[in-house]
XYZ file of C-alpha atoms in Angstrom:
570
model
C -18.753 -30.631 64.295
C -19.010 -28.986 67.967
C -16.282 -29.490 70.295
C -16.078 -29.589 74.337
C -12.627 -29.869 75.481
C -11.262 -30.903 78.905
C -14.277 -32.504 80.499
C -12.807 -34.156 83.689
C -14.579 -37.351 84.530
C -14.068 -38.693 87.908
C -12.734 -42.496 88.404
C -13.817 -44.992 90.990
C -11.349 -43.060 93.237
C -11.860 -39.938 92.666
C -8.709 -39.087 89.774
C -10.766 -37.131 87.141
C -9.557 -37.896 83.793
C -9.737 -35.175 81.186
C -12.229 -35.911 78.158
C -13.040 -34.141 74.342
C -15.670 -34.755 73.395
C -16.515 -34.082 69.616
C -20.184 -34.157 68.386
C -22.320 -33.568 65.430
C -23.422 -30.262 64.579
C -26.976 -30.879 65.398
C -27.967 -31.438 68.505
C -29.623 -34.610 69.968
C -29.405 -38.518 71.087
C -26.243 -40.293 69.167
C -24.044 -43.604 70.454
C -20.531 -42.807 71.299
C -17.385 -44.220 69.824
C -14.582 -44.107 72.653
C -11.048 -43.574 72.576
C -8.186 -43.515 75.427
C -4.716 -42.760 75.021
C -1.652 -41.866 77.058
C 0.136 -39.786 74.156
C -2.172 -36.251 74.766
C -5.394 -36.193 73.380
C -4.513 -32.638 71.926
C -1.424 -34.596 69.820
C -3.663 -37.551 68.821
C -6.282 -34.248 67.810
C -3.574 -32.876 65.587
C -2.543 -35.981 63.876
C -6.307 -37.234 62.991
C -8.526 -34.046 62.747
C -7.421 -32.571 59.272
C -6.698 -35.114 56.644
C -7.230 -39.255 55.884
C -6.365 -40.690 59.191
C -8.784 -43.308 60.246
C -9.517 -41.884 63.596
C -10.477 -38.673 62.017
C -13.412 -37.449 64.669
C -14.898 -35.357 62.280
C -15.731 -38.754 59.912
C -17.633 -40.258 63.024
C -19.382 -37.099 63.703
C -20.774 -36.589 60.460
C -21.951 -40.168 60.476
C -24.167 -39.614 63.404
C -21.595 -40.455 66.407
C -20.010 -38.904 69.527
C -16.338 -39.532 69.354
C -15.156 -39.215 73.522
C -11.180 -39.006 73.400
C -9.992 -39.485 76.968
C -6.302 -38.817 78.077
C -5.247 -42.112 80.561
C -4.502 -41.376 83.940
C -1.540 -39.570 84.538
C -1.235 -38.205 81.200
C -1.603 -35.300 79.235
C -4.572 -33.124 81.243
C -5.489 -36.011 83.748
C -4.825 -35.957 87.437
C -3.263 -39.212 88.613
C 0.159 -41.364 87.906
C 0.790 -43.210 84.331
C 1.864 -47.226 84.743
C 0.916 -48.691 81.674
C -2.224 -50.698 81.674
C -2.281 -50.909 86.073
C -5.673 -48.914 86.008
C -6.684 -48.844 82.307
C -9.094 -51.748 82.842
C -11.160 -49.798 85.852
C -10.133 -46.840 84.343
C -11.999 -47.927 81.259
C -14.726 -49.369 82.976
C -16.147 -46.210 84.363
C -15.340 -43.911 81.452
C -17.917 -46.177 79.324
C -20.480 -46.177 81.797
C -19.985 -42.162 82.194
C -20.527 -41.484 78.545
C -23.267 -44.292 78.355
C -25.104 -42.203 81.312
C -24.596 -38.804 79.492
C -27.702 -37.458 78.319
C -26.599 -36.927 74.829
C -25.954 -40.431 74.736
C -28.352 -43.514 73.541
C -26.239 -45.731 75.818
C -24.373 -47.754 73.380
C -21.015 -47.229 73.443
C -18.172 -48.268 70.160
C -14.128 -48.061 70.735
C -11.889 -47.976 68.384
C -7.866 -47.399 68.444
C -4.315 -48.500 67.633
C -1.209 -50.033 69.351
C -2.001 -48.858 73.527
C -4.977 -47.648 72.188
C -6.571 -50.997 70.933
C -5.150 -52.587 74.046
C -6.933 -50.103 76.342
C -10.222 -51.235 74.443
C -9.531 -55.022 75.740
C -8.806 -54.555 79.338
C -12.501 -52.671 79.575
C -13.930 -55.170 77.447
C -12.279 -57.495 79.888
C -14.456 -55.929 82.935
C -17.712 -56.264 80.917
C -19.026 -52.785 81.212
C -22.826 -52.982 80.835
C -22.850 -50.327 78.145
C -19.845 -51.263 76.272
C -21.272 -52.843 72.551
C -18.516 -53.554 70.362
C -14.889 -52.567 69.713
C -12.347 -52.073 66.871
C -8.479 -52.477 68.007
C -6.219 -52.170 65.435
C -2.570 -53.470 65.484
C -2.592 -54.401 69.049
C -2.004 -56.985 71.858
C -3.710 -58.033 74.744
C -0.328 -59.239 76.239
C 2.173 -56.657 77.218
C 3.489 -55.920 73.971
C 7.323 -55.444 75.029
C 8.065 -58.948 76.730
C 6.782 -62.289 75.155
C 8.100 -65.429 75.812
C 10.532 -64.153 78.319
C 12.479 -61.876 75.245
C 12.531 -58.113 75.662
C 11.490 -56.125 72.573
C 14.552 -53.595 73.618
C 14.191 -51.051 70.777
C 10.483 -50.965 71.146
C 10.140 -50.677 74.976
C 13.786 -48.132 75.069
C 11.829 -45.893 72.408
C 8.287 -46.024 73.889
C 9.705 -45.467 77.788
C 12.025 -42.382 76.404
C 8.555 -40.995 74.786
C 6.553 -41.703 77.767
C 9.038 -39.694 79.945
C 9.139 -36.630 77.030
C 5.785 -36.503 77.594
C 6.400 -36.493 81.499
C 8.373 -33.369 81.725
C 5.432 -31.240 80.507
C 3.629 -32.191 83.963
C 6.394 -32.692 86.393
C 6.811 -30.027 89.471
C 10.071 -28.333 87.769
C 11.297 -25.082 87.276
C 11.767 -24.134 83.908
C 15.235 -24.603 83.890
C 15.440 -28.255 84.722
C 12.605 -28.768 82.476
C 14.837 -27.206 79.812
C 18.214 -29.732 81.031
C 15.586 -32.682 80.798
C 14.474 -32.141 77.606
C 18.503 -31.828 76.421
C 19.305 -34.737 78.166
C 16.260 -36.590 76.342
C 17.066 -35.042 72.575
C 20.834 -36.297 73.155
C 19.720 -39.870 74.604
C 17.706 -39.874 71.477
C 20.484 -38.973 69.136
C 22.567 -41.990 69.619
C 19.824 -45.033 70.456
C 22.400 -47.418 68.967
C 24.516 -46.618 72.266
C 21.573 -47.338 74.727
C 20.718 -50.688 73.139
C 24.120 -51.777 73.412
C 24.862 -50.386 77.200
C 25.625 -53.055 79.490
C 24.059 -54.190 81.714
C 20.852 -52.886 80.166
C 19.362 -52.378 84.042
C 21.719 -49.024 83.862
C 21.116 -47.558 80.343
C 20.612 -43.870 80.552
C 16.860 -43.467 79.555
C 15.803 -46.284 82.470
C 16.847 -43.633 85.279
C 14.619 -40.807 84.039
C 12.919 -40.182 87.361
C 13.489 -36.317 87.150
C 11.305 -36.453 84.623
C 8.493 -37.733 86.371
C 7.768 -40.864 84.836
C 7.104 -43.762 86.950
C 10.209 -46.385 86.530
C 8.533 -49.230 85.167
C 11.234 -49.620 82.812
C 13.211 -51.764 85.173
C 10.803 -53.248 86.960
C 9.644 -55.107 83.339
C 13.165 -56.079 83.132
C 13.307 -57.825 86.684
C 10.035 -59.164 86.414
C 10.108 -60.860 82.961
C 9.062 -64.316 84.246
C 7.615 -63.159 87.007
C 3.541 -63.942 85.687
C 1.708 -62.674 88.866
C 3.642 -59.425 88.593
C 1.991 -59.140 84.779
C -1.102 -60.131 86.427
C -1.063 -57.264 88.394
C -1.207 -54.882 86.075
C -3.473 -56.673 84.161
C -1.042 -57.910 81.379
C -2.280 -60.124 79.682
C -6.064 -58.853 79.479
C -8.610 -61.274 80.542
C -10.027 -61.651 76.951
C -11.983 -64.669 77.724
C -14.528 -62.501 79.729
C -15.495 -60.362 76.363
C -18.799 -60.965 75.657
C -19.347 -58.691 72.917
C -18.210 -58.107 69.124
C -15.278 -57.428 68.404
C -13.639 -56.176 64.724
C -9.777 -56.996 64.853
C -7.647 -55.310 62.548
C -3.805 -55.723 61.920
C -1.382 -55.653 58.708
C 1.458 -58.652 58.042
C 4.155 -56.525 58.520
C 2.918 -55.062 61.688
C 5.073 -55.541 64.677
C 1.822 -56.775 66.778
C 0.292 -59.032 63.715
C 1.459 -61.959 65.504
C -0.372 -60.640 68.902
C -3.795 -59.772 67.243
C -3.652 -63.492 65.367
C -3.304 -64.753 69.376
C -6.005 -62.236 70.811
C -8.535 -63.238 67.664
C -7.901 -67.055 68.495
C -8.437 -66.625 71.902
C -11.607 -64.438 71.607
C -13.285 -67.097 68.987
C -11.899 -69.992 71.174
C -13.156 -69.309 74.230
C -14.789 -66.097 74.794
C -18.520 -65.590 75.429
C -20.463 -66.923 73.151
C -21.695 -63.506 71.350
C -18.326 -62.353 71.386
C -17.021 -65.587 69.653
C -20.149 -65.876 67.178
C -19.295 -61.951 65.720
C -15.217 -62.002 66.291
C -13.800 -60.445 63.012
C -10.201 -60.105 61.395
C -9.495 -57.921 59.050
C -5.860 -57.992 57.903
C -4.780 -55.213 55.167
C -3.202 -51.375 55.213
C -4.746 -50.196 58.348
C -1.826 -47.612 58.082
C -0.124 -46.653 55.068
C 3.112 -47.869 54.495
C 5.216 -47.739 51.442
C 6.775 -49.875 49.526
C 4.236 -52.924 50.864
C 2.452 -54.147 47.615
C -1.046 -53.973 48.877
C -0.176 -51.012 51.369
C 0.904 -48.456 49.239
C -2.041 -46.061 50.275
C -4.431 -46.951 53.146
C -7.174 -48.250 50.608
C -8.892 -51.431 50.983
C -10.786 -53.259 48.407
C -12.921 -51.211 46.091
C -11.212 -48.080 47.147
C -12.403 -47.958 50.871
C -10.793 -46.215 53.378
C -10.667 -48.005 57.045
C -13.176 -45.256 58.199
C -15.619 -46.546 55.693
C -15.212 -50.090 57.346
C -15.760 -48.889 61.085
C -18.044 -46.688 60.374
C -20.263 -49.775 58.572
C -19.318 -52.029 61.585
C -20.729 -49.239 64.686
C -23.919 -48.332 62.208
C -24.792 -52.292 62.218
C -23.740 -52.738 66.209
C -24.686 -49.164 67.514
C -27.768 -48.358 65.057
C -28.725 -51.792 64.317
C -28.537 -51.261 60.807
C -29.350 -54.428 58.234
C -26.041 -53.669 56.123
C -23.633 -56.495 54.567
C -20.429 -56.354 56.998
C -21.520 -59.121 59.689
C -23.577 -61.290 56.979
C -19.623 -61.704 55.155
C -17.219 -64.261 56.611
C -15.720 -62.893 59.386
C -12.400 -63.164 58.194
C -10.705 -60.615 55.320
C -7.505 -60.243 54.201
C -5.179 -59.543 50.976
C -1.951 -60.833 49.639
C 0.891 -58.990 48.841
C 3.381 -60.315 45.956
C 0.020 -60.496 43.611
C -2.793 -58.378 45.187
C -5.914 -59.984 45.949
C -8.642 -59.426 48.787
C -10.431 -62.797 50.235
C -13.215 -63.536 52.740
C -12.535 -67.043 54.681
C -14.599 -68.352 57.721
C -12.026 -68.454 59.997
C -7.939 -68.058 60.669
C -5.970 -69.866 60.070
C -8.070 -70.189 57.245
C -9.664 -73.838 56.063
C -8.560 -76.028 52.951
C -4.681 -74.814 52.898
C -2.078 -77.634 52.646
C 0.715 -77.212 55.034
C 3.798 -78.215 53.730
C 7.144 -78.682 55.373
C 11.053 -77.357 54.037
C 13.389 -79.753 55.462
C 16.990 -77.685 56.068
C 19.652 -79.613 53.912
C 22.993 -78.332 53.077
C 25.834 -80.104 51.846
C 28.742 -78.686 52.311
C 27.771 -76.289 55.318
C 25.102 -73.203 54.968
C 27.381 -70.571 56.199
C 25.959 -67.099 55.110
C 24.951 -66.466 51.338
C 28.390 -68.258 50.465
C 27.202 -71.485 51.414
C 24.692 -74.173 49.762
C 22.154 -74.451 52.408
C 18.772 -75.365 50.506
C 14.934 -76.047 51.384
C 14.185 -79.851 50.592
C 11.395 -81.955 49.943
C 11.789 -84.700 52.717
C 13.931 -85.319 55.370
C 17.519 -86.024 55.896
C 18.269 -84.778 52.485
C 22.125 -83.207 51.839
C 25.472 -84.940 52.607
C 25.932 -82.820 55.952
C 23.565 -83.241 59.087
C 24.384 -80.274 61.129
C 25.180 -76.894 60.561
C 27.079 -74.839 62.911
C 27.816 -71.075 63.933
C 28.944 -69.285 67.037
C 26.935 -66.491 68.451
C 28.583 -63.819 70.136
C 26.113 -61.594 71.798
C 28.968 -58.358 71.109
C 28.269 -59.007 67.521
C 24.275 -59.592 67.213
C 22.933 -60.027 63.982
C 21.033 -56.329 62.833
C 17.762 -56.236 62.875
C 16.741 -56.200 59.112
C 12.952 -57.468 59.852
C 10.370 -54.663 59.119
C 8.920 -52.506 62.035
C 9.837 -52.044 65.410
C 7.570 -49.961 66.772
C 8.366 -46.764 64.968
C 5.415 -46.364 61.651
C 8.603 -44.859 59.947
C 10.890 -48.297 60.015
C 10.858 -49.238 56.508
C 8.817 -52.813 56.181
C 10.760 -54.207 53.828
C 14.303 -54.522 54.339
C 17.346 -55.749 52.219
C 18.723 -59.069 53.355
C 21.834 -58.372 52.112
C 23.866 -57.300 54.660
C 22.723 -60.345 56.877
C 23.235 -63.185 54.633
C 26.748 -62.250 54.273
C 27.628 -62.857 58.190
C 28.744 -66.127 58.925
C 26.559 -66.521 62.074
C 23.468 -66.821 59.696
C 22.593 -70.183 57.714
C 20.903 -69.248 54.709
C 18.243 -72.350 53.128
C 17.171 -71.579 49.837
C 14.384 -72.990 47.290
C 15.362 -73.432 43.826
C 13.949 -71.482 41.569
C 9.828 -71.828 41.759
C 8.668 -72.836 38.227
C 5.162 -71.612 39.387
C 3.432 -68.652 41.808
C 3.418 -70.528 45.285
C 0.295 -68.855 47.203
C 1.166 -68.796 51.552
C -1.870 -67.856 53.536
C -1.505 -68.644 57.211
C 0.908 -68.874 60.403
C 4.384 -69.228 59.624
C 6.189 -72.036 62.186
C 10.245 -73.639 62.427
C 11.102 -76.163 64.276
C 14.558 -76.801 64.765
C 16.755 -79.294 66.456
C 19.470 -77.650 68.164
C 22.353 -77.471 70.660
C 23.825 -75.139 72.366
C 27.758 -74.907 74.312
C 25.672 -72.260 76.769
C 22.891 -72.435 79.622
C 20.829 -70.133 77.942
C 20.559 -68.948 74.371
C 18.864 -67.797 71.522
C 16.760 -68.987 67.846
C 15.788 -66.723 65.028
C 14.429 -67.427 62.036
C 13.284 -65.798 59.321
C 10.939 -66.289 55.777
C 12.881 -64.237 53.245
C 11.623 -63.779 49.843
C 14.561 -63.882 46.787
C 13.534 -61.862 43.756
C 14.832 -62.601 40.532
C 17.232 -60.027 40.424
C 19.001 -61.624 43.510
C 17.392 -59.022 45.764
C 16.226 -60.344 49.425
C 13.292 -58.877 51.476
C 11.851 -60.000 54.691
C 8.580 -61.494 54.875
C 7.950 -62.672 58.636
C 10.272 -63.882 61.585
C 10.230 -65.496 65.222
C 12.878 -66.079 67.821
C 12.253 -67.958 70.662
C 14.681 -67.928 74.057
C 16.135 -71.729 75.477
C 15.177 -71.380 78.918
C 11.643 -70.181 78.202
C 11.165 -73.170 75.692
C 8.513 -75.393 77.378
C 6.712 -72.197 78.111
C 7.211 -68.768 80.034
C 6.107 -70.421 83.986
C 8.286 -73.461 83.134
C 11.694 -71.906 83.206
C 14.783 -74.600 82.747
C 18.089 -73.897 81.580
C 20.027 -76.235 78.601
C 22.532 -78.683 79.178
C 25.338 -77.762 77.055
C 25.177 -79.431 74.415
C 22.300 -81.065 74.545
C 19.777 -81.856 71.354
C 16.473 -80.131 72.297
C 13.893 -79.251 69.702
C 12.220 -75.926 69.742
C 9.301 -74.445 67.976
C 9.266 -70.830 66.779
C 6.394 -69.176 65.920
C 6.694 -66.527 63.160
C 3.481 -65.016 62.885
C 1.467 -65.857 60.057
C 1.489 -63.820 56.557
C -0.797 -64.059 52.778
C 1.832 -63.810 50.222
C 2.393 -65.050 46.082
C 5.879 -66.050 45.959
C 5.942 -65.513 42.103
C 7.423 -67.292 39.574
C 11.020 -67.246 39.450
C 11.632 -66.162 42.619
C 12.577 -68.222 45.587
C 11.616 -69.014 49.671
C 14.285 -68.512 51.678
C 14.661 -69.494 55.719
C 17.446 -67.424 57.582
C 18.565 -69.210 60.679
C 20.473 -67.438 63.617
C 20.040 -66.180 66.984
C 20.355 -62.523 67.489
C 17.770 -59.694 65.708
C 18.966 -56.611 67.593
C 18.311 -54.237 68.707
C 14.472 -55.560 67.837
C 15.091 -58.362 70.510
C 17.463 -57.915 73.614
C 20.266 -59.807 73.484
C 20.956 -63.297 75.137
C 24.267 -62.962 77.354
C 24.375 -66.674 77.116
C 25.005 -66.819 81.119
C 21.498 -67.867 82.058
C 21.397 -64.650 83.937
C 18.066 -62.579 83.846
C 17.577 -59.897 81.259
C 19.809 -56.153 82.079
C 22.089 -58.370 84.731
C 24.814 -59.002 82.651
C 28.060 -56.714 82.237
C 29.632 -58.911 79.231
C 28.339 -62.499 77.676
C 29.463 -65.350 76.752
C 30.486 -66.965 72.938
C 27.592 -69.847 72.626
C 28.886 -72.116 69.950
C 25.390 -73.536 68.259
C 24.770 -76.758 66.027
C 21.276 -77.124 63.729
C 20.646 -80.909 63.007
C 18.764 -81.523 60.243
C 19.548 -85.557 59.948
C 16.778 -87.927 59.592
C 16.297 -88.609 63.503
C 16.264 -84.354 64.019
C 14.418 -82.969 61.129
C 14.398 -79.772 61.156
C 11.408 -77.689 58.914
C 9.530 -74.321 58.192
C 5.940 -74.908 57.839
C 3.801 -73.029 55.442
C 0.483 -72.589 54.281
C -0.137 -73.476 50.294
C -3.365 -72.135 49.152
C -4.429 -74.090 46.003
C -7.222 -72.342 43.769
């Protein structure tokens, strides 16, 4: 494999943005498989060159491609200033066409990338380069990834900002010695992260004034702006994925924090894209990074013992080479379940012939914590009580116990214990299944509900109860009041009012096996995962202290409250 580091290729505006390029040891005329990212192409060289990592260039390479690793503007060895996503869409427009015009290039061009990476690859497919052919984003969103709904992913936007501005200090105009302070001050912010989720008001945590470092101070403008659509717009957030008119393989795991966002982007793309890019939209959902302790994601093998590379690389030689091979004659959709391992092809997602079947909440004396006799029913209005009640104290959230954040080090599956013994959580159990119970598809609540406050918030989680009495998560959702009817139709409760409210909670492919049991956690804090409602009705990082919201879940036969799930029968 030859290498060419720090090509700088100018922009629309003149910014050059600095390029590797890796190619195969013979020279000649190969398609190129691009890649942008705004943690330092020399890091993302380290971490995939040597070893199993799907990105590794030297796989590509020896497959007959140019891999083109680009840092984004402002980054790394690129001129310019960083704002996530504001020019990755032109940005990515003329890096394609530059490699396509290259004259060790055929002209078709592949991309292929994780998390900001895989996003990067949907704003350019967004602006319909001529050259672009296909793309693989893995684990990704074309929404801004950090606010949905109007709810602030706090842990994952405090950690990602705080790495953005490390990564700032290596470029900012200072003198050693304040590069040296900045770096302290960053290594002790990072030490306690527990204290900067819970500063209040969040607009004046520590790591949102690091302007020393360089960075730009987005931070806080995503916190005033978080219903603000044109300002999302504007930075191109979400991407404009119903202008893609090319193939796309999407690739995601259940317990990845984006699943939920890929499942959106891969509706939206077969829905109502162009009508190439809908008739060769793929999803592939398995252990596109390894993560332990997952049943079907102990290593990063697929079926048959392939590796992820194996799968891309099959995907660019039948879009890039043309090749006649077997990946885009299977059903476009491929996944596994965990609980009882198994790899399936369907035609589409959600996939066809399930049987959706509802849980009604029922409890009869109250379903209090782990204490209490909350239970999942057949039909409605079952149980001698027909509301449940907690208060919510936003100085006491409920701990985030639901897989990863945004760190690929968060354990996945996470003991329930700790959160079923907290009053604030009703806990609505199965009885024992007598039989495996197969769940393949999106995950949805619905719950009746009141609040004493303006504003609040609904959690739920799909908890899986193991013989042993052992609790692990499965999938979750939350959704904010005042965002209810939808992020542009803001409206604030009436206390204690009955509204109903849908939570979506991803989707998942899991066996519940025999003699275990399907449990639904209700609440309305996950922190620091989700940023916590004050309960005012004031906008995110405004508010100094909150409020107690005392909350009421009907589950009578006029407000019948359900999960919804998936049964695979066969």
């Amino acid at each position: 494999m030859r290498e060419l580091a720090n090509v700088m290729v100018e922009m629309r505006d003149g910014v050059r943005l600095a390029t590797d390029l890796y190619l195969p040891d013979e020279e000649g005329v190969y398609p190129a498989i691009a890649v942008r990212t705004p943690y330092i192409k020399e890091r993302w060289k380290a971490q995939h060159l040597d070893g199993d990592q799907y990105m590794n260039p030297k796989k590509y390479t020896d497959a007959g491609y140019i891999v083109a690793v680009q840092d984004c503007r402002g980054t790394g060895s690129s001129e310019g200033s960083y704002v996530p996503w504001r020019d990755d869409a032109n940005d990515g427009y003329d890096y394609i066409e530059w490699l396509a015009a290259q004259s060790w290039c055929t002209g078709k061009i592949g991309a292929m990338g994780s998390s900001n990476l895989g996003s990067v690859q949907l704003l350019e497919a967004s602006m319909m380069p001529p050259h672009l052919t296909t793309i693989c984003p893995c684990g990704t969103s074309a929404h801004m990834p950090f606010f949905r709904h109007g709810i602030m992913n706090l842990a994952g936007a405090s950690i990602w900002y705080l790495q953005q501005a490390d990564r700032a200090v290596v470029n900012a105009n200072l003198t050693d010695e304040q590069r040296n302070n900045l770096k302290e001050k960053i290594s002790e912010i990072k030490a306690d992260m527990d204290r900067q989720y819970r500063w209040l008001p969040l607009k004046n945590m520590q790591l949102a004034h690091m302007e020393e470092t360089g960075i730009e101070p987005y931070f806080n403008e995503w916190l005033e702006h978080v219903g603000d659509s044109g300002y999302w717009t504007k930075i191109h957030m979400p991407a404009e994925v119903r202008n893609i008119q090319i193939p796309i393989l999407f690739i995601t795991h259940w317990y990845d924090h984006l699943a939920k966002d890929t499942f959106e982007a891969y509706h939206e793309v077969s829905n109502f894209a162009g009508k190439t890019a809908q008739e060769n939209v793929h999803l592939y959902i398995g252990p596109w990074r390894c993560y332990p302790g997952i049943e079907g994601g102990e290593n990063d093998f697929w079926d048959n013992d392939r590796r992820l590379s194996d799968i891309l690389i099959e995907w660019f030689d039948h879009w890039l080479y043309g090749k006649d091979n077997d990946i885009a004659k299977k059903p476009p959709v491929f996944y596994h379940t965990m609980g009882k391992v198994n790899w399936h092809y369907a035609e589409s997602w959600p996939i066809p012939g399930v049987k959706e079947k509802k849980f009604f909440l029922a409890s009869d004396h109250g379903a209090n914590s782990i204490r209490g006799d909350g239970y999942l029913a057949d039909s409605e209005g079952t149980g001698a009580k027909a509301v449940d009640t907690y208060d919510y104290d936003p100085m006491d959230p409920v701990p985030c116990r639901s897989g990863v954040v945004i760190s690929p080090g968060d354990s996945l599956r996470q003991s329930q214990e700790d959160v079923e013994n907290r009053e604030d959580v009703l806990v609505f159990r199965t009885e024992i299944l007598k039989e495996d119970m197969e769940v393949v598809g999106p995950v949805e609540t619905v719950l009746w509900a009141s609040s004493s406050a303006v504003d609040t918030d609904f959690t739920a989680k799909l908890v899986d109860v193991c013989p042993d009495g052992s609790t692990y998560n499965v999938v979750e959702g939350i959704v904010r009041a005042r965002f209810r009817n939808g992020i542009d139709r803001e409206e604030l409760l009436i206390p204690d009012a009955v509204y109903q409210y849908q939570i979506d909670m991803s989707g998942v492919g899991i066996v519940f096996q025999k003699g275990h049991k399907i449990c639904l956690e209700i609440s309305s804090s996950n922190f620091p995962k989700h940023d916590r409602n004050m309960n005012t009705g004031n906008l995110v990082g405004e508010d100094a202290e909150g409020i107690v919201a005392h909350q009421k879940i009907y589950h009578d036969m006029e407000h019948p409250s359900f999960m919804k799930l998936s049964i695979v029968t066969r």
